[in-house]
CSV table of C-alpha atoms and ligand atoms in Angstrom, one decimal:
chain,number,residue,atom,x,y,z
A,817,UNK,CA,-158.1,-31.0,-40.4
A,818,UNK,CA,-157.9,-29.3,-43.7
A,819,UNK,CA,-155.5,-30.3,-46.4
A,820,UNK,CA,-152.9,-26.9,-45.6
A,821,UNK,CA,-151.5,-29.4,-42.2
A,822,UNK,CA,-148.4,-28.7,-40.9
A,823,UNK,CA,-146.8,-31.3,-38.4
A,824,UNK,CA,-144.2,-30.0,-36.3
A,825,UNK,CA,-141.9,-31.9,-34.2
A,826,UNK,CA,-141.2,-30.5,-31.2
A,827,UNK,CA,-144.3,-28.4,-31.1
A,828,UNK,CA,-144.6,-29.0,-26.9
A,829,UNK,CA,-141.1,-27.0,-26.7
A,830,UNK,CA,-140.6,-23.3,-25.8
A,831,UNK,CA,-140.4,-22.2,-29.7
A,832,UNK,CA,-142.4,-25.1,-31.0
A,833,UNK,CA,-145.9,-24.2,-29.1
A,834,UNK,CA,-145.8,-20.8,-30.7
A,835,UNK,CA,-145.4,-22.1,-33.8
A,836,UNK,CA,-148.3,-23.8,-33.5
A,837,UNK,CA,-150.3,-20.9,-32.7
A,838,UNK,CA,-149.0,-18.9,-35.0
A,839,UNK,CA,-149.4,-21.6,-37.6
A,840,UNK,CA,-153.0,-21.7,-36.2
A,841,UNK,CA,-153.4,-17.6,-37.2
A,842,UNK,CA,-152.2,-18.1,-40.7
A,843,UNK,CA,-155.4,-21.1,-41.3
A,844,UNK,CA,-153.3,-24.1,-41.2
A,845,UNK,CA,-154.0,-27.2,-39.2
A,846,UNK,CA,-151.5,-28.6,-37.0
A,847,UNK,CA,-150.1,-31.3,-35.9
A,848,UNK,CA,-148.1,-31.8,-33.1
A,849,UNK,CA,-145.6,-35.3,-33.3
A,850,UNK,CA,-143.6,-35.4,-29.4
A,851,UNK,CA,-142.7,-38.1,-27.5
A,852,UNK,CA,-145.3,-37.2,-25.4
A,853,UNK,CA,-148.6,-36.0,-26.9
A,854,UNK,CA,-150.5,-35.6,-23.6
A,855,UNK,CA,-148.5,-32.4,-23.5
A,856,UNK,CA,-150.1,-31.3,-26.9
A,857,UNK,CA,-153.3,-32.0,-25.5
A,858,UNK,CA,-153.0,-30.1,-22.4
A,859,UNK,CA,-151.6,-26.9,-24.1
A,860,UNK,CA,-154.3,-27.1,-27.4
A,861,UNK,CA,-156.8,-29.3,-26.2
A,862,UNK,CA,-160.0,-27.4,-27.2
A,863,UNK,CA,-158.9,-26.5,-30.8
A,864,UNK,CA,-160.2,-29.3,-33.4
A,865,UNK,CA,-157.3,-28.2,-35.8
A,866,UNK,CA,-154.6,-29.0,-33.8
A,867,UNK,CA,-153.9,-32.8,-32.9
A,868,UNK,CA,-151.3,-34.3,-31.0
A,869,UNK,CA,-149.6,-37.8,-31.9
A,870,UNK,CA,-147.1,-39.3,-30.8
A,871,UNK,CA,-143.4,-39.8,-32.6
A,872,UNK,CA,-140.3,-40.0,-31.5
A,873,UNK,CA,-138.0,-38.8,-34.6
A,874,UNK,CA,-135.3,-41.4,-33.9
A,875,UNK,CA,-138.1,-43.8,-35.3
A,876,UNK,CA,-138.3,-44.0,-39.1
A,877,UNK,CA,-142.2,-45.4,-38.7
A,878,UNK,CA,-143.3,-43.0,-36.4
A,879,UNK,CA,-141.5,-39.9,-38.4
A,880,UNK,CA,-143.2,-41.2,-41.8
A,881,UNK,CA,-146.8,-41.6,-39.7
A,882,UNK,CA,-146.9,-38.1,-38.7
A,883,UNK,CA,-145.7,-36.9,-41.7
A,884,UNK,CA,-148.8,-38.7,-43.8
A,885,UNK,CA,-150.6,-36.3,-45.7
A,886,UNK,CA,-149.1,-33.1,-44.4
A,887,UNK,CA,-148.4,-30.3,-46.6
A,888,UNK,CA,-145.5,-28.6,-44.5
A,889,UNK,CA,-143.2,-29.6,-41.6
A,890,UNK,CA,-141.1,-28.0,-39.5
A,891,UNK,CA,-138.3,-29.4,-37.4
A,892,UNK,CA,-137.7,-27.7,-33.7
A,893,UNK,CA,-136.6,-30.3,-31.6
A,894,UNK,CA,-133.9,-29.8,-29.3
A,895,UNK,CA,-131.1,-32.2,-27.2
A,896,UNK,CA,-128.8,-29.0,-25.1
A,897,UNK,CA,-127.3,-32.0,-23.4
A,898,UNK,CA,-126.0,-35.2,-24.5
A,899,UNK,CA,-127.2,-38.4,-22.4
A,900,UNK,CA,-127.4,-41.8,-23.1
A,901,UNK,CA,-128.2,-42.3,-27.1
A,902,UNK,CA,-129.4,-39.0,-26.8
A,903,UNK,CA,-126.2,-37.3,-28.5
A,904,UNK,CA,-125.9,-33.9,-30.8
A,905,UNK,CA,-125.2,-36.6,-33.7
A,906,UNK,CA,-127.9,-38.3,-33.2
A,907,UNK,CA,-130.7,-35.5,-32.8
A,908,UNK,CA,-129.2,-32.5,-34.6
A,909,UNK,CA,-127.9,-34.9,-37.7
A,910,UNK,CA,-129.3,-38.1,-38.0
A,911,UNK,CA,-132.7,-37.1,-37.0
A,912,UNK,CA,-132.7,-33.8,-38.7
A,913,UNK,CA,-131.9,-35.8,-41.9
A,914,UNK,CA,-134.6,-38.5,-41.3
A,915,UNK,CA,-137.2,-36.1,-40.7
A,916,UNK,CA,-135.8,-34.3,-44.2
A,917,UNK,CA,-135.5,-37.8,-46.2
A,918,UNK,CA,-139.4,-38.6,-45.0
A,919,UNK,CA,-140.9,-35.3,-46.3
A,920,UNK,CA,-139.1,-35.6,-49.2
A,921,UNK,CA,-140.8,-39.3,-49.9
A,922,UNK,CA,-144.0,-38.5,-48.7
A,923,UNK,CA,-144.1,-35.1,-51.2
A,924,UNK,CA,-144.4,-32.6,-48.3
A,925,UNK,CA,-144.9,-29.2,-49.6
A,926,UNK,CA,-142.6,-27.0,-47.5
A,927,UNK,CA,-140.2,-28.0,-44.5
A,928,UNK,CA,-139.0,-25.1,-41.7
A,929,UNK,CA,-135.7,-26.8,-40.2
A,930,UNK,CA,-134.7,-25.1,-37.1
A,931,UNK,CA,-130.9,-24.5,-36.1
A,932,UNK,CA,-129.5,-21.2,-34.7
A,933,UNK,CA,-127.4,-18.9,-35.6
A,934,UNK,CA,-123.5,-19.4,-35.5
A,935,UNK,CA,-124.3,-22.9,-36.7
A,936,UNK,CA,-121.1,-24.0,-38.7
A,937,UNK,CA,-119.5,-27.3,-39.9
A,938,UNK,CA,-116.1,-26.8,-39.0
A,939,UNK,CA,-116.9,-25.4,-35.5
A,940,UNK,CA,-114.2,-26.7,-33.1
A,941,UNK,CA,-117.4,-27.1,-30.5
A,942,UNK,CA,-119.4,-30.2,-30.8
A,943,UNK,CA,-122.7,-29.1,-30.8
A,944,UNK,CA,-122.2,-25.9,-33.1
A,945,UNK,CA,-120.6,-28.3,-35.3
A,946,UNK,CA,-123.4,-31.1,-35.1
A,947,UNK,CA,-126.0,-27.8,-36.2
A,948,UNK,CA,-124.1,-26.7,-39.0
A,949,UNK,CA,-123.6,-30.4,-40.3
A,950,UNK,CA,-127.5,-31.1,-39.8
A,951,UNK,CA,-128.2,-28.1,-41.8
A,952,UNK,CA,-126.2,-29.6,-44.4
A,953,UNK,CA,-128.3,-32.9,-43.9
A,954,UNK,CA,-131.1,-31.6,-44.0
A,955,UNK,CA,-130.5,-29.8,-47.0
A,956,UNK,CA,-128.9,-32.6,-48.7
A,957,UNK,CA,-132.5,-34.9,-48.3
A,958,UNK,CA,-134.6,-32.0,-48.9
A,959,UNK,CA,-133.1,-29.4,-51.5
A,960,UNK,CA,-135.8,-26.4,-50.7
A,961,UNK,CA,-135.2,-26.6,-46.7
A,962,UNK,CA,-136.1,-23.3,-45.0
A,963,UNK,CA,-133.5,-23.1,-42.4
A,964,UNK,CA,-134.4,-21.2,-39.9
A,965,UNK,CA,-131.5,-19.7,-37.4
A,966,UNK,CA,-132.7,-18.2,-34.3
A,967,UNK,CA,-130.4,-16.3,-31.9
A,968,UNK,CA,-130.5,-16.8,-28.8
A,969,UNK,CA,-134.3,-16.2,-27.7
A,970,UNK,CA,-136.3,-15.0,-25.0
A,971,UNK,CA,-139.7,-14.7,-23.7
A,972,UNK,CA,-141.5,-15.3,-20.4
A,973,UNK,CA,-140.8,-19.0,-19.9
A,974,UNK,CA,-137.3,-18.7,-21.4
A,975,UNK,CA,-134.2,-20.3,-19.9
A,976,UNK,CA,-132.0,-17.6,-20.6
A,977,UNK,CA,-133.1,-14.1,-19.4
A,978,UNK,CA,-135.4,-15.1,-16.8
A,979,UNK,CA,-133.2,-17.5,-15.5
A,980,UNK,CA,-130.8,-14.5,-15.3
A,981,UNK,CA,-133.3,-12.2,-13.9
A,982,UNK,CA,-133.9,-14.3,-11.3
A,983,UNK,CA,-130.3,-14.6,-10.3
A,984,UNK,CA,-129.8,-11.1,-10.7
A,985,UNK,CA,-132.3,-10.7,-8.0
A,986,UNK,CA,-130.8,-13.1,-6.0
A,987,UNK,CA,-127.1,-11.9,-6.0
A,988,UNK,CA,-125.8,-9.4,-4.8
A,989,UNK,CA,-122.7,-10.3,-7.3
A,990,UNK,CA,-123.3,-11.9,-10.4
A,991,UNK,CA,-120.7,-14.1,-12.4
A,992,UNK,CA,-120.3,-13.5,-16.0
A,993,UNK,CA,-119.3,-15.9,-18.8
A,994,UNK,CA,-115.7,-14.5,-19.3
A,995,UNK,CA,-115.3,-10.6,-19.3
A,996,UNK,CA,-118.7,-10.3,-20.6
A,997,UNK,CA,-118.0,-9.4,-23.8
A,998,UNK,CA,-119.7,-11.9,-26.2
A,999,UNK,CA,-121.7,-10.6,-28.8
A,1000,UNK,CA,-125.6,-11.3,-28.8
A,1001,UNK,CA,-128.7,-10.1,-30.3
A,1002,UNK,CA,-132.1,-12.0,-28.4
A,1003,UNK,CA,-134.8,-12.8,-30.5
A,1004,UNK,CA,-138.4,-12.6,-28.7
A,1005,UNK,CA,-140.0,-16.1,-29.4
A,1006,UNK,CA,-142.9,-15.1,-30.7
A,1007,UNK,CA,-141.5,-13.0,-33.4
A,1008,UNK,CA,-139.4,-16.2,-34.6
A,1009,UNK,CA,-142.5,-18.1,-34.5
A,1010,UNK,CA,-144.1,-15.7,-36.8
A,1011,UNK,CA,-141.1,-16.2,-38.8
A,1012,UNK,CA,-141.5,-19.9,-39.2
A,1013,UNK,CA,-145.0,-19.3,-40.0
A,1014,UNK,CA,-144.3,-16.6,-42.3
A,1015,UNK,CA,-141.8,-19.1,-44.2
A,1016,UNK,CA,-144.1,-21.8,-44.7
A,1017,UNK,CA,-146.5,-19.3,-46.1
A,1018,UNK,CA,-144.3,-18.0,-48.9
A,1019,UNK,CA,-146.0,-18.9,-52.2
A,1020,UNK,CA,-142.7,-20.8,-53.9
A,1021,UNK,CA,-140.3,-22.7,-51.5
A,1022,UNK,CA,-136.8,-21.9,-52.4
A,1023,UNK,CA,-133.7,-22.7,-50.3
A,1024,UNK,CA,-133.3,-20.2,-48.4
A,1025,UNK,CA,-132.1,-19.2,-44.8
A,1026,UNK,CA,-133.2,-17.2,-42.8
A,1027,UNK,CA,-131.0,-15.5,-39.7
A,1028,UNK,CA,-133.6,-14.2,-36.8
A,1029,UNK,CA,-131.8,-11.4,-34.5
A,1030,UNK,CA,-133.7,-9.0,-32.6
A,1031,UNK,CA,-133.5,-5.5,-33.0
A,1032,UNK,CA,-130.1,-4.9,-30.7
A,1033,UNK,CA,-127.0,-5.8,-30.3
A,1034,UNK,CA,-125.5,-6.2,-26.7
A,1035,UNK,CA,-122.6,-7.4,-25.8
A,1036,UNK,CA,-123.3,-10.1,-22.9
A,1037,UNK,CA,-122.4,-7.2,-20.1
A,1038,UNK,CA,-125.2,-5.0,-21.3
A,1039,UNK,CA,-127.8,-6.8,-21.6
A,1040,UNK,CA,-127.5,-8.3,-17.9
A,1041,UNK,CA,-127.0,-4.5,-17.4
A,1042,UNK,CA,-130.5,-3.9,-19.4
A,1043,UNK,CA,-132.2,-6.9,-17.9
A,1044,UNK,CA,-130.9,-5.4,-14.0
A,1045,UNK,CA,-132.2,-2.0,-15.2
A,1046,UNK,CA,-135.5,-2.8,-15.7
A,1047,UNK,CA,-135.9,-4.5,-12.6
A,1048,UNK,CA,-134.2,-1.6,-11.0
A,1049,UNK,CA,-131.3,-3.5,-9.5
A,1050,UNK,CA,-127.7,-2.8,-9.6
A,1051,UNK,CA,-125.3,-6.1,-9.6
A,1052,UNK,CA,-122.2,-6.0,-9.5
A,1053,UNK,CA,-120.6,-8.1,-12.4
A,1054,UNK,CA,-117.9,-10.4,-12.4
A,1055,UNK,CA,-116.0,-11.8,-14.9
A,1056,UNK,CA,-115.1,-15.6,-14.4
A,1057,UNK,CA,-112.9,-16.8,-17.1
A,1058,UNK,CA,-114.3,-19.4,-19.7
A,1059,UNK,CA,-112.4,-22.1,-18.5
A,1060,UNK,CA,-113.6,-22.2,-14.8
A,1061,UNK,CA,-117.2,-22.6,-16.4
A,1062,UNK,CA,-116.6,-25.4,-18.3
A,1063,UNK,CA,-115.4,-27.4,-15.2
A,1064,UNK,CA,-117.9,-26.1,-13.3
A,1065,UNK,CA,-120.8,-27.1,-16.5
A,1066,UNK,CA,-119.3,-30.8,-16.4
A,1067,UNK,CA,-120.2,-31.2,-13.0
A,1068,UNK,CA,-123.5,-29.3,-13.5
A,1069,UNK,CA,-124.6,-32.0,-16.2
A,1070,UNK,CA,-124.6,-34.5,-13.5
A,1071,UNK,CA,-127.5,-32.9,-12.2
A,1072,UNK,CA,-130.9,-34.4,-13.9
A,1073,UNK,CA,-131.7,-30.0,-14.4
A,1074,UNK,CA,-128.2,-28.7,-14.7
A,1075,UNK,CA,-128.5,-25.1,-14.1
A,1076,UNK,CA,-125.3,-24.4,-16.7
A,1077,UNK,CA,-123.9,-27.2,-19.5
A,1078,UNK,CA,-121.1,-27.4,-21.4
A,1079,UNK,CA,-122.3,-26.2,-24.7
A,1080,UNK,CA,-123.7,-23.1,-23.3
A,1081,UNK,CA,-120.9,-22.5,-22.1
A,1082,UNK,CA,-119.4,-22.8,-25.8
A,1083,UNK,CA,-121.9,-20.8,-27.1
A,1084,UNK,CA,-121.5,-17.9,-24.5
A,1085,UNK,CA,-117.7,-18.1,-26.4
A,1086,UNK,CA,-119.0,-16.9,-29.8
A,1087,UNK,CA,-120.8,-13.5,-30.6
A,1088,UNK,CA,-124.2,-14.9,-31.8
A,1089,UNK,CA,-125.4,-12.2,-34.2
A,1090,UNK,CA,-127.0,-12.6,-37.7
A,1091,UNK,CA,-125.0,-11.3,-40.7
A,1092,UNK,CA,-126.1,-8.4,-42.8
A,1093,UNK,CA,-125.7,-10.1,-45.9
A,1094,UNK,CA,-128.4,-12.7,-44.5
A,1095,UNK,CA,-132.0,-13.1,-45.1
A,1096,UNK,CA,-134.1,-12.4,-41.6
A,1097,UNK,CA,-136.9,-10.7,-39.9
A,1098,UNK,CA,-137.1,-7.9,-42.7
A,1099,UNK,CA,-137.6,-9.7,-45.6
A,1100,UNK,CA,-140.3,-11.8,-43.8
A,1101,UNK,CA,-141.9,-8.5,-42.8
A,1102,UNK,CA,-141.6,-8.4,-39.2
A,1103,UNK,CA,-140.6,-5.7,-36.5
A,1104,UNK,CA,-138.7,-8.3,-33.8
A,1105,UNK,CA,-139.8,-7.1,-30.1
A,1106,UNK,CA,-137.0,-5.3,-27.8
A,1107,UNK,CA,-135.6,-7.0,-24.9
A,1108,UNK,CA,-136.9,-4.1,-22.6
A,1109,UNK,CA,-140.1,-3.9,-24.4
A,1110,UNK,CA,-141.2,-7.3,-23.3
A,1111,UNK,CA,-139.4,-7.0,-20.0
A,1112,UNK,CA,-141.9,-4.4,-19.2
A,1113,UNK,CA,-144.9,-5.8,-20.6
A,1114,UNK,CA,-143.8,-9.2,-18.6
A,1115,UNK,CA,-143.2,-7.0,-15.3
B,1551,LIG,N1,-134.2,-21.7,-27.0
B,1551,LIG,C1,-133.3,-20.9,-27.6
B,1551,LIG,O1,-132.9,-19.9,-27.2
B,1551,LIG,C2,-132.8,-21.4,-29.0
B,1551,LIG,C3,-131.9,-20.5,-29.7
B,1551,LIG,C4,-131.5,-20.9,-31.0
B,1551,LIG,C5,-132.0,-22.0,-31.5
B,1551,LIG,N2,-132.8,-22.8,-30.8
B,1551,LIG,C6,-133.3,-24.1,-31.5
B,1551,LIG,O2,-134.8,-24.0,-31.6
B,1551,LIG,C7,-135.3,-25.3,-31.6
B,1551,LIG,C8,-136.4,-25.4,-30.5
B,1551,LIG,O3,-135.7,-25.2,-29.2
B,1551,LIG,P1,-136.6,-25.1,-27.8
B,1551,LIG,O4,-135.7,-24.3,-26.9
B,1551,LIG,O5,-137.9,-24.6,-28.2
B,1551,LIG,O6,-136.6,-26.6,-27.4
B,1551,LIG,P2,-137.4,-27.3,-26.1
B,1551,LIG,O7,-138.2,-26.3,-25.4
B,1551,LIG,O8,-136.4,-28.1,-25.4
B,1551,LIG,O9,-138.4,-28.2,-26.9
B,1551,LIG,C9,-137.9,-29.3,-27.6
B,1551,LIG,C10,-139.1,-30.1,-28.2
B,1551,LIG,O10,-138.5,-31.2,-28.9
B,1551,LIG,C11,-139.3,-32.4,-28.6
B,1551,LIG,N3,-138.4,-33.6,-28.7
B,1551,LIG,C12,-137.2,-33.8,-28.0
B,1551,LIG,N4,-136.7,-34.9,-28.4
B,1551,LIG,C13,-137.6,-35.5,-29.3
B,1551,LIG,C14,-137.6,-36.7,-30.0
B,1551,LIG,N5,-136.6,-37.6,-29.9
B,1551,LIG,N6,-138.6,-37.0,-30.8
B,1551,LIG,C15,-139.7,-36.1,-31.0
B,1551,LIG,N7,-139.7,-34.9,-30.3
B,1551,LIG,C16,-138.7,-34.6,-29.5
B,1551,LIG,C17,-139.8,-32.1,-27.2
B,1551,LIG,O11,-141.0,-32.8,-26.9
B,1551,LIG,P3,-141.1,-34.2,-26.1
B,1551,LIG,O12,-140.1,-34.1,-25.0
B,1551,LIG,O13,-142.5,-34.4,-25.7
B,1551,LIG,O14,-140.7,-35.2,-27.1
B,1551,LIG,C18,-140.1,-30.6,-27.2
B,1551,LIG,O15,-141.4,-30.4,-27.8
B,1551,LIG,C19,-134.1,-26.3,-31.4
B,1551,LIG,O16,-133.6,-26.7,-32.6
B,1551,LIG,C20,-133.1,-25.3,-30.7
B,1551,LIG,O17,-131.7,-25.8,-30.9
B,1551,LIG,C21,-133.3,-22.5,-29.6
């Protein structure tokens, strides 16, 4: 390992594993700190520069141990569903600000916090609440935090537009979140990745945020209506008001993979688009990917 490592939590997940490579293309090292490092070692196993440990960021031993020595970290763990002591407060705060507090102590160089756009303190929803006030967490332990705000993101193992790609091939009428008109602007994965890599790169560490939207805005209706174009299908879309979804999420989360949850259902309630006056792909030199783009490249 060289003495440029990063450790990222969460570097197994569907954002995290990019970072590492990506982290691997700029010349740091890496290491990987899950619950469950076999996963690590599966998905980078032949690459000397990347090591896998375990750490479970609840732990305030195993946070500092993966943190030892490291000159960056970045946050992207994730808890979409609450179970057990597994709760938004717990992960998106508590966590967030442990992983922050360690850094800080152990005189790490640069920390990438990950939350997502919309993120907001005073959100009447739990978890966009739980975001905004880990942001402020994090920040509060670790005063040059990058915070990094994805929208909502896609990619080929995604559980957002293939999961609707596959269902738009399957029905013949497709129920929307409410009338289908929520604002959103995907983010391909890779290009946030690059992001996060980007951001750790940056020769001084400020505090600054950075808001990752792709290159369109849809509202919820057209992009199904893109995604169904370029598979060359032609649903018909119906709007199932809000409130029907949550009751039908609570009973979902029952399920050990529940196909819909309650907070997405909150967060198909709020246009998820960056703000102009925000830092994001731009300034960090990047041209995010198209929706249809990588829909084509994928098909
Ligand atoms: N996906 C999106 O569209 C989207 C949009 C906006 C923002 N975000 C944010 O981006 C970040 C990454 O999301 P993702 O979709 O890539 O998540 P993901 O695929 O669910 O991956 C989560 C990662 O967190 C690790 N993890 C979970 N609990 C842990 C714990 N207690 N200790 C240590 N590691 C733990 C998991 O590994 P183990 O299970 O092995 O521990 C896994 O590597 C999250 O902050 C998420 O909210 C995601």
């Amino acid at each position: 390992m060289n003495d440029r490592t990063v450790t990222v939590f969460g570097g197994t997940g569907f954002l995290g594993r990019r970072v590492v490579r990506h982290l691997r293309k700029h010349g740091f090292s890496v290491q990987i700190a899950s619950r469950h490092p076999d996963r690590g070692h599966r998905l980078f196993g032949l690459d000397p520069q990347i090591q896998s440990v375990e750490a479970n960021i609840h732990d305030e031993r195993s946070v500092a141990d993966a943190l030892a020595g490291a000159f960056g970290v970045v946050n992207a763990v994730s808890l979409y569903v609450e179970h057990g002591q597994e709760t938004f407060h717990c992960v998106h705060v508590e966590s967030a600000e442990r992983v922050a507090a360690q850094a800080h102590r152990a005189g790490v160089e640069r920390l990438a916090h990950v939350s997502g756009i919309g993120s907001d303190a005073a959100s009447p929803s739990l978890y966009i609440r739980k975001r905004g006030e880990g942001e402020l967490a994090v920040r509060a332990a670790f005063a040059d935090a990058t915070l990094i705000r994805p929208a909502v993101m896609f990619g080929p193992d995604d559980a957002f537009l293939t999961t609707n790609l596959k269902l738009l091939r399957r029905l013949p009428i497709y129920p929307m979140f409410g009338r289908g008109l929520t604002r959103l602007q995907p983010a391909y994965v890779e290009d946030v990745a690059e992001a996060i890599a980007r951001a750790l790169q940056r020769t001084k560490m400020h505090a600054i945020t950075f808001e990752c939207g792709g290159p369109r805005v849809y509202s919820y209706e057209e992009l199904l209506r893109a995604v169904a174009h370029e598979a060359s299908l032609k649903p018909m879309l119906i709007p199932i008001p809000f409130a029907a979804w949550h009751v039908l999420a609570w009973f979902a989360e029952m399920l050990p993979n529940p196909p819909v949850t309650r907070n997405q259902v909150e967060l198909m309630q709020v246009d998820n688009v960056s703000s102009p006056e925000m830092r994001g792909f731009g300034q960090l030199e990047i041209s995010p990917h198209s929706v249809e783009e990588i829909l084509q490249q994928m098909s």
